[in-house]
PDB file of C-alpha atoms in Angstrom:
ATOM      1  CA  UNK B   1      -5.899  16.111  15.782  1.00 43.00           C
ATOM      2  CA  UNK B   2      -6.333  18.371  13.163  1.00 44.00           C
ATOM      3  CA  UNK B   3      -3.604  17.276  11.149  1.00 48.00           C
ATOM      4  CA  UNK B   4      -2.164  13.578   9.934  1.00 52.00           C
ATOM      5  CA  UNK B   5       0.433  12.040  12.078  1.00 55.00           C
ATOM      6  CA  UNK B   6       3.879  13.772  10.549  1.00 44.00           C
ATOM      7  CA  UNK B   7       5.349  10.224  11.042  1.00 45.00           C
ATOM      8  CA  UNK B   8       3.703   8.592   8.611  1.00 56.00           C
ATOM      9  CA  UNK B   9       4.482  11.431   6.377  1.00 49.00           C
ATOM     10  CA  UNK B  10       7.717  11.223   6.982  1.00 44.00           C
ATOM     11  CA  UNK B  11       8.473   7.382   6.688  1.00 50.00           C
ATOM     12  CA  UNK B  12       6.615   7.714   3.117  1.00 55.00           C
ATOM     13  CA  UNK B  13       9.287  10.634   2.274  1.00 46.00           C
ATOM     14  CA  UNK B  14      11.870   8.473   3.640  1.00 43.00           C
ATOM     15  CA  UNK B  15      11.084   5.418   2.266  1.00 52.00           C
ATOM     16  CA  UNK B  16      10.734   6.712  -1.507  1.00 51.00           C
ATOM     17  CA  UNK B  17      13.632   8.318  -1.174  1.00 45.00           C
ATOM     18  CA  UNK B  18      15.509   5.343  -0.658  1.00 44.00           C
ATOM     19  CA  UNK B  19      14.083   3.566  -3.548  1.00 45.00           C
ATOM     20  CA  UNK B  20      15.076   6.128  -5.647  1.00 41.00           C
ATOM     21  CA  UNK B  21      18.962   6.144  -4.522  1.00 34.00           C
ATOM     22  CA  UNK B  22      21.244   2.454  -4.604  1.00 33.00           C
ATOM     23  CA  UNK B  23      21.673   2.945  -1.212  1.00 33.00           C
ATOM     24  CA  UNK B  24      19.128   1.219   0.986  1.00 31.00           C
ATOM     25  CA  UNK B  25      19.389   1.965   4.745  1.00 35.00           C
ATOM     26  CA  UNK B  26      17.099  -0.641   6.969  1.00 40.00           C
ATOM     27  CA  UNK B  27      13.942   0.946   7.828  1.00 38.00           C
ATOM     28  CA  UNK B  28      13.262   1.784  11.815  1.00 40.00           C
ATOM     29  CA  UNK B  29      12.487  -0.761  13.922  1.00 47.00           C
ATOM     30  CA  UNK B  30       8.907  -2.153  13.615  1.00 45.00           C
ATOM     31  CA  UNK B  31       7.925   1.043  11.327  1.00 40.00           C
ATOM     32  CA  UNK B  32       5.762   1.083   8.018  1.00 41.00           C
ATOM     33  CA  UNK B  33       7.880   1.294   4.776  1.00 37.00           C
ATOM     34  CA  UNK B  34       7.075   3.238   1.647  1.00 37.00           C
ATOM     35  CA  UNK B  35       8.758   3.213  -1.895  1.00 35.00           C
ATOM     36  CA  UNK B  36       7.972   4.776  -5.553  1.00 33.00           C
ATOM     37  CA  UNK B  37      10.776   4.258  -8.296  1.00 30.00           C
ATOM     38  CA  UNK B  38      10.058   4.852 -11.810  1.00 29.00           C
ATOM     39  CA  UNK B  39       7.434   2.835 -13.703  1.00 33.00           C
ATOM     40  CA  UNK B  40       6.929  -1.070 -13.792  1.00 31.00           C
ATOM     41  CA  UNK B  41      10.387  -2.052 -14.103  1.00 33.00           C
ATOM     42  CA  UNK B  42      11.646  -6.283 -14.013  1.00 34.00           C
ATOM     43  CA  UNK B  43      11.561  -8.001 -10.925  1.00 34.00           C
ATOM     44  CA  UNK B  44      14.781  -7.423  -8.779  1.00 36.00           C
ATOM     45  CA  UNK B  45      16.168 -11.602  -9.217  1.00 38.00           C
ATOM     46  CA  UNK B  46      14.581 -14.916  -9.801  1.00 39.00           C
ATOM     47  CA  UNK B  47      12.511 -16.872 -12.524  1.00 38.00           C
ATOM     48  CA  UNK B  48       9.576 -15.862 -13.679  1.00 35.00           C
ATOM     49  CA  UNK B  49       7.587 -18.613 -12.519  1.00 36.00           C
ATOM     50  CA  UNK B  50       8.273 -18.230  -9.057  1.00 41.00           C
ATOM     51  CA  UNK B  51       7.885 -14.333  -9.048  1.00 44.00           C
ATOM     52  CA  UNK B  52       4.263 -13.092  -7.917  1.00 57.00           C
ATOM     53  CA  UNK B  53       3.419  -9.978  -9.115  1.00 71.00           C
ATOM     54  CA  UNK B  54       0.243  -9.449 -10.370  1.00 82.00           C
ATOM     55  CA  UNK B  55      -1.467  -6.853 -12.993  1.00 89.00           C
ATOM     56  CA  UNK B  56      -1.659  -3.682 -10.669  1.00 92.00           C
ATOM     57  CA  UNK B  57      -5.312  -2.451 -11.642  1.00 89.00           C
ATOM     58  CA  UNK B  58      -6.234  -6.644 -10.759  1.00 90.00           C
ATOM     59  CA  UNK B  59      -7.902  -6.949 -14.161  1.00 85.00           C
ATOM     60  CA  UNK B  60     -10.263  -3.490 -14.068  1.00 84.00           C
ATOM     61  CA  UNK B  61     -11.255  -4.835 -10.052  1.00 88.00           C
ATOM     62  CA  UNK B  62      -9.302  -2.001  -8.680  1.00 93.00           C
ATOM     63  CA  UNK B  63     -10.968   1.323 -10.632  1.00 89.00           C
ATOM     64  CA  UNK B  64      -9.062   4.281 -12.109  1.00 92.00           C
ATOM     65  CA  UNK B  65      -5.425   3.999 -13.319  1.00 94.00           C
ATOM     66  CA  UNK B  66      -2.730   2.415 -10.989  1.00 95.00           C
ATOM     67  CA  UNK B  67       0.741   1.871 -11.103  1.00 93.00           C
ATOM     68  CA  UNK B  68       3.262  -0.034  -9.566  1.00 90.00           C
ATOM     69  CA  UNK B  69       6.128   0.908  -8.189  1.00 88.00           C
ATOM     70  CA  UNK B  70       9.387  -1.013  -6.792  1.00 83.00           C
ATOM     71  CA  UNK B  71      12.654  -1.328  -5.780  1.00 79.00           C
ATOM     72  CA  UNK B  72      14.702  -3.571  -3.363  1.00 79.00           C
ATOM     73  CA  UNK B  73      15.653  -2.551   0.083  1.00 77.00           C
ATOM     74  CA  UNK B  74      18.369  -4.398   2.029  1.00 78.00           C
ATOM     75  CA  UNK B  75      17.759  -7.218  -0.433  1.00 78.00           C
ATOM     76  CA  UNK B  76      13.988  -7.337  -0.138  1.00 79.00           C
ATOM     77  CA  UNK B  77      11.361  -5.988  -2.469  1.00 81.00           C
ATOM     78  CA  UNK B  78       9.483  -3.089  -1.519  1.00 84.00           C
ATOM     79  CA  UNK B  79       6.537  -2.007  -3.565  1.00 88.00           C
ATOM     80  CA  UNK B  80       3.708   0.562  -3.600  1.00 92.00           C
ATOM     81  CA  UNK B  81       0.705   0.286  -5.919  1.00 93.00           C
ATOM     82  CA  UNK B  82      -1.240   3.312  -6.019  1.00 95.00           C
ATOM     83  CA  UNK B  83      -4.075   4.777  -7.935  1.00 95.00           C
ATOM     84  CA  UNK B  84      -2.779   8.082  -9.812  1.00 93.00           C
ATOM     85  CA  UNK B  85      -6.168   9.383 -10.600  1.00 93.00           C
ATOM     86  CA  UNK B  86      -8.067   9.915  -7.081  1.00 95.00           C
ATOM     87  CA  UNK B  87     -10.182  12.958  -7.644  1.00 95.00           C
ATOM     88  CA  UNK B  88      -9.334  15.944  -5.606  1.00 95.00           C
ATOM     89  CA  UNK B  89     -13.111  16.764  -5.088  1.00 96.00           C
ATOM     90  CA  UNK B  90     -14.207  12.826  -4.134  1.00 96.00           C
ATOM     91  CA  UNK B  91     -10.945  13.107  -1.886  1.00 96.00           C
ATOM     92  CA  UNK B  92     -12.109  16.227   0.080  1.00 96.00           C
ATOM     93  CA  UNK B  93     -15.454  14.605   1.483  1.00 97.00           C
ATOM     94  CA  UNK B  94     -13.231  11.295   2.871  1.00 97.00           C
ATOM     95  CA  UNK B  95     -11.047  12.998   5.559  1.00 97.00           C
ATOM     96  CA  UNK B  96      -9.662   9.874   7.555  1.00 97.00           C
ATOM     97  CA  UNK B  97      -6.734   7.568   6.367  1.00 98.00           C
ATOM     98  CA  UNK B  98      -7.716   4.160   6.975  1.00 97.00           C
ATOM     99  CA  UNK B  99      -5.002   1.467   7.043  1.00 97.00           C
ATOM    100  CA  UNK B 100      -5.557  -2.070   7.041  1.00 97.00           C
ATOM    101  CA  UNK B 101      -2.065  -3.922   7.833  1.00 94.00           C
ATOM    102  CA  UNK B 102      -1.534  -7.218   7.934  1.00 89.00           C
ATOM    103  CA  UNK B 103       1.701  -8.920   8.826  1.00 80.00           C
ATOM    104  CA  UNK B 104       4.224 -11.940  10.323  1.00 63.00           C
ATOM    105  CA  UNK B 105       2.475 -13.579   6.914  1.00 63.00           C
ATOM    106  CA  UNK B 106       4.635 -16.373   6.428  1.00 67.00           C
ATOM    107  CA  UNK B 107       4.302 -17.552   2.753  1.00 69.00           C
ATOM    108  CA  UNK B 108       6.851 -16.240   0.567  1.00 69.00           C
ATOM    109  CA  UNK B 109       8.186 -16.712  -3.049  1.00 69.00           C
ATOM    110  CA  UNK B 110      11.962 -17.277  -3.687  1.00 70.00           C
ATOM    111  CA  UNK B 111      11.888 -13.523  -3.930  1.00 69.00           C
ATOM    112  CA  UNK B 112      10.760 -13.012  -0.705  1.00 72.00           C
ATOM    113  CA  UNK B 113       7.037 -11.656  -2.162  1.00 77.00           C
ATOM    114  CA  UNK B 114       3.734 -13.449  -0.563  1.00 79.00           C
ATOM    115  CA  UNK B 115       3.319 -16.602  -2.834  1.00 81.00           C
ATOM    116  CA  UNK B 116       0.425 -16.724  -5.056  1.00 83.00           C
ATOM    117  CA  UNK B 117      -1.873 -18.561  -3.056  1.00 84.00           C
ATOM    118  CA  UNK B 118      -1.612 -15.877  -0.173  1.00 84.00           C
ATOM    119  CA  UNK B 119      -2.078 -13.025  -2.517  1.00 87.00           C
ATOM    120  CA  UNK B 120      -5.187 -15.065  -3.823  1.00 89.00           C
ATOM    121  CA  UNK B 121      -6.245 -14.797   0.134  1.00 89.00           C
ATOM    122  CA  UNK B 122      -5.527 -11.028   0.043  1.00 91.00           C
ATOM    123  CA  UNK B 123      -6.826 -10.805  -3.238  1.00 93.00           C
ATOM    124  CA  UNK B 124     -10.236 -11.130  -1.725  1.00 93.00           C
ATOM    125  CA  UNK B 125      -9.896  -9.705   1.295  1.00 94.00           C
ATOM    126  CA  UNK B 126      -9.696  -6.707  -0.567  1.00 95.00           C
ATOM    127  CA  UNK B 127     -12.859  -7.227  -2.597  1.00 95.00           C
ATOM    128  CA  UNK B 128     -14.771  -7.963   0.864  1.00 95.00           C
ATOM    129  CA  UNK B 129     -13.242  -4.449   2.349  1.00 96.00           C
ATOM    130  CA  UNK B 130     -13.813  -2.580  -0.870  1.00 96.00           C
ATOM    131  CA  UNK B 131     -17.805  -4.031  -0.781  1.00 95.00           C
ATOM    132  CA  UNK B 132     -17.659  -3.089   3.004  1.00 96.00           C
ATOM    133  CA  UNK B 133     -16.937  -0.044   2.837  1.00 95.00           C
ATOM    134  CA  UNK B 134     -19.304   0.912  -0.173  1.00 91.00           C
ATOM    135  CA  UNK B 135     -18.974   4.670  -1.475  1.00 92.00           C
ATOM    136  CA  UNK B 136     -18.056   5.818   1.832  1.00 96.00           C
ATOM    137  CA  UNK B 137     -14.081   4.966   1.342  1.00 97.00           C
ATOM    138  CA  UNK B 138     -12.127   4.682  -1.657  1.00 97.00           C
ATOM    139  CA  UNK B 139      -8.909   2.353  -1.965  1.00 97.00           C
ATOM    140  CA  UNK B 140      -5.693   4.559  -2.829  1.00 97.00           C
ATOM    141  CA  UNK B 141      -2.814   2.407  -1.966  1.00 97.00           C
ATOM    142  CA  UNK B 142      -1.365  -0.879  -1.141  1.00 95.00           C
ATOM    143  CA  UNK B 143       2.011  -1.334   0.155  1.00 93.00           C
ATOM    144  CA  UNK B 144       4.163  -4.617   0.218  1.00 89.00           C
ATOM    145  CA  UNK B 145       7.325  -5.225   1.923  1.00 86.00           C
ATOM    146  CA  UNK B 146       8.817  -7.962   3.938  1.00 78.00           C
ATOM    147  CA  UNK B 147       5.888  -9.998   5.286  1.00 80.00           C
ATOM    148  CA  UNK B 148       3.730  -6.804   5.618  1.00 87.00           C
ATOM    149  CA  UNK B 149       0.937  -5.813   3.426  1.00 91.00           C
ATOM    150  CA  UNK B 150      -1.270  -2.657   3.701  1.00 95.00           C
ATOM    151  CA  UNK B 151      -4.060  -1.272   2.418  1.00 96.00           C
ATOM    152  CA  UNK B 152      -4.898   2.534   2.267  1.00 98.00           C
ATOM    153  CA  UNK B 153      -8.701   3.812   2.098  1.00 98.00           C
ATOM    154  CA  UNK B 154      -9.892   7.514   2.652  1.00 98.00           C
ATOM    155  CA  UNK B 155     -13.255   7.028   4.423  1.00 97.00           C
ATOM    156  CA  UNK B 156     -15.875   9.554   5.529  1.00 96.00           C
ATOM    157  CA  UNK B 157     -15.035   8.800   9.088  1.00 96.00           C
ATOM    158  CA  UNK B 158     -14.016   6.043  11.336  1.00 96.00           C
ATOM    159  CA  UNK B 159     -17.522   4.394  12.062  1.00 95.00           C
ATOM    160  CA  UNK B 160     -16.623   1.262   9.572  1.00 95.00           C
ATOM    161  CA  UNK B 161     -13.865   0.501  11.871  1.00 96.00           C
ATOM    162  CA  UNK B 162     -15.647  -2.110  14.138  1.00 95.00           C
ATOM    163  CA  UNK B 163     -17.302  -3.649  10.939  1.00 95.00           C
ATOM    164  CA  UNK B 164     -13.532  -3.602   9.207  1.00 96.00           C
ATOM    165  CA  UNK B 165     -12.292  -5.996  12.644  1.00 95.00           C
ATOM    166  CA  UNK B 166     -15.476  -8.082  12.434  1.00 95.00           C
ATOM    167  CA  UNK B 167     -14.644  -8.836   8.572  1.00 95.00           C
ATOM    168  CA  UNK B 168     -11.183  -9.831  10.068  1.00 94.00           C
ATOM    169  CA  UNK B 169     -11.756 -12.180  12.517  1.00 93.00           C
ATOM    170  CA  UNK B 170     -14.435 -14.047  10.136  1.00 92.00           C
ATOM    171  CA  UNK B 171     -12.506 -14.019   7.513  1.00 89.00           C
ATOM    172  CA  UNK B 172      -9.731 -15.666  10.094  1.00 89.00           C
ATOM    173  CA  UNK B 173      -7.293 -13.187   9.726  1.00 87.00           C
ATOM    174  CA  UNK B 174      -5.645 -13.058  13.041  1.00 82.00           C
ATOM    175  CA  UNK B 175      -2.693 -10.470  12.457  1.00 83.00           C
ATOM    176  CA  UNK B 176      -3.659  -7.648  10.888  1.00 90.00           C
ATOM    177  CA  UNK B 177      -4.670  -4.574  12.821  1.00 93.00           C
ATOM    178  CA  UNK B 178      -6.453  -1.289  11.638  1.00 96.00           C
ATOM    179  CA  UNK B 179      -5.537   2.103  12.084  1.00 96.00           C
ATOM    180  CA  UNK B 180      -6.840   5.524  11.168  1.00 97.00           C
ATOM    181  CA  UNK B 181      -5.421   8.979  10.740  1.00 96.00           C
ATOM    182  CA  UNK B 182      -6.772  12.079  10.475  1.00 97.00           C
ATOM    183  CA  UNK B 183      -5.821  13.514   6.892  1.00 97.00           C
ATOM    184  CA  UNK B 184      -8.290  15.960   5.420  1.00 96.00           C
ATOM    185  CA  UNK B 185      -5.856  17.473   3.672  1.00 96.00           C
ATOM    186  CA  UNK B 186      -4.827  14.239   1.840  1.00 96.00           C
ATOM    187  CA  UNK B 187      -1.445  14.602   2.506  1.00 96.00           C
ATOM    188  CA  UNK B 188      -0.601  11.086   2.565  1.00 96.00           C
ATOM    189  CA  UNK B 189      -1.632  10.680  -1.071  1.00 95.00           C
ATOM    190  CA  UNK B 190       0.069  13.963  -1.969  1.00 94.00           C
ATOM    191  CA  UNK B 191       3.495  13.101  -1.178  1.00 93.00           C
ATOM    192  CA  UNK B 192       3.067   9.646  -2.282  1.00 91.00           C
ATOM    193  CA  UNK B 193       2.262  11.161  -5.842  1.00 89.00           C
ATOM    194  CA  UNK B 194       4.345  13.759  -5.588  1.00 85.00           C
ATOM    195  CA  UNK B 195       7.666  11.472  -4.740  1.00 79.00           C
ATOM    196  CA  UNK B 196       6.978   9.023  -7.057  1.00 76.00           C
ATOM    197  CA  UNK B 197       6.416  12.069  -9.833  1.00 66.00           C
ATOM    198  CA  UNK B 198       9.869  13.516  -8.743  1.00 55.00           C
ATOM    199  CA  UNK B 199      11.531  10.236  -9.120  1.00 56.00           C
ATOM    200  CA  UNK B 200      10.021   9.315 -12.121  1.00 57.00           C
ATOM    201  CA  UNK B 201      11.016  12.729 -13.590  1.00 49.00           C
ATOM    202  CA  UNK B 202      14.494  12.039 -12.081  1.00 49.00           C
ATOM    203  CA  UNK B 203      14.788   8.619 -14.137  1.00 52.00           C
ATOM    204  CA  UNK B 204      14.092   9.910 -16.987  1.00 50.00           C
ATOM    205  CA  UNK B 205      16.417  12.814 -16.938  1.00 48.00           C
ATOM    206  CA  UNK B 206      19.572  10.190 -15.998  1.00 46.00           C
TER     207      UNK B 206
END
């Protein structure tokens, strides 16, 4: 496949598009969500104790400059943090689309986020993929929504995939699966960016 799956395109095109609108259709059944509205904005309801979001560049632990983005879909948050500043050249040599999804997690906030002490668990999770996988993938992405949380790496190839599921299973994480797409082109990231650039533009001029 020369090419990235045009699905997963198209349910990040989808997805944003619906965060930018107040209309929220469901998403399709058992399919990965997307969403980019403008910058940071307040959490959608409850008190601030109980809501779990967390500084988007985790303290400097995540490199480059991220941003989050959310909205609420069908009364659920839906949130993408993403790193705005992947370098076109470093992007070229990492041709596969890694993603690490892990779901049916069953600790929630009043808000319907993962609780603190499960983003704690991902928290580190990500710090043991991110070591993993060295200089031969970069994180771009993270997605949240309804007891699904995915990470998004653009590796040199697929070879760290058998070391990715070993890191799993130690690490007792029994749902979450692994995936990779063919994407030389980076078009994943591109109309991620691009989408949340429109509808940040679009915010702005309302």
């Amino acid at each position: 496949m020369a090419r990235m799956n045009k699905l997963l395109v198209c349910l990040v095109v989808l997805a944003l598009a619906a965060c930018s609108s107040n209309e929220t259709p469901a998403p399709p059944e058992g399919a990965p969500t997307a969403a980019a509205p403008p910058p940071v904005a307040a959490p959608p309801s409850g008190d601030a104790s109980t809501i779990t979001i967390r500084d988007v560049a985790r303290n400097g632990a995540r490199p480059g400059n991220w941003r989050r983005a959310e909205s609420d879909r069908n009364g659920v948050p839906i949130a993408w943090e993403f790193r705005e500043d992947v370098d076109p050249a470093r992007r070229a040599t990492l041709p596969r689309l890694i993603v690490v999804s892990a779901v049916n997690y069953a600790r929630t906030d009043k808000d319907q986020r993962p609780d603190a002490s499960l983003l704690d668990v991902y928290d580190a999770l990500e710090r043991q993929l991110v070591t993993l996988l060295s200089d031969r993938a970069d994180l771009v992405a993270v997605l949240t929504y309804y007891r699904q949380y995915d990470w998004y790496f653009y590796a040199a190839s697929a070879d760290d995939v058998a070391a990715i599921k070993a890191l799993l299973a130690q690490a007792g994480q029994q749902d979450v699966t692994v995936s990779v797409e063919n994407d030389p082109q980076g078009e994943f990231y591109a109309t991620l960016v691009d989408r949340a650039g429109a509808d940040r533009a679009g915010a702005g001029a309302r």
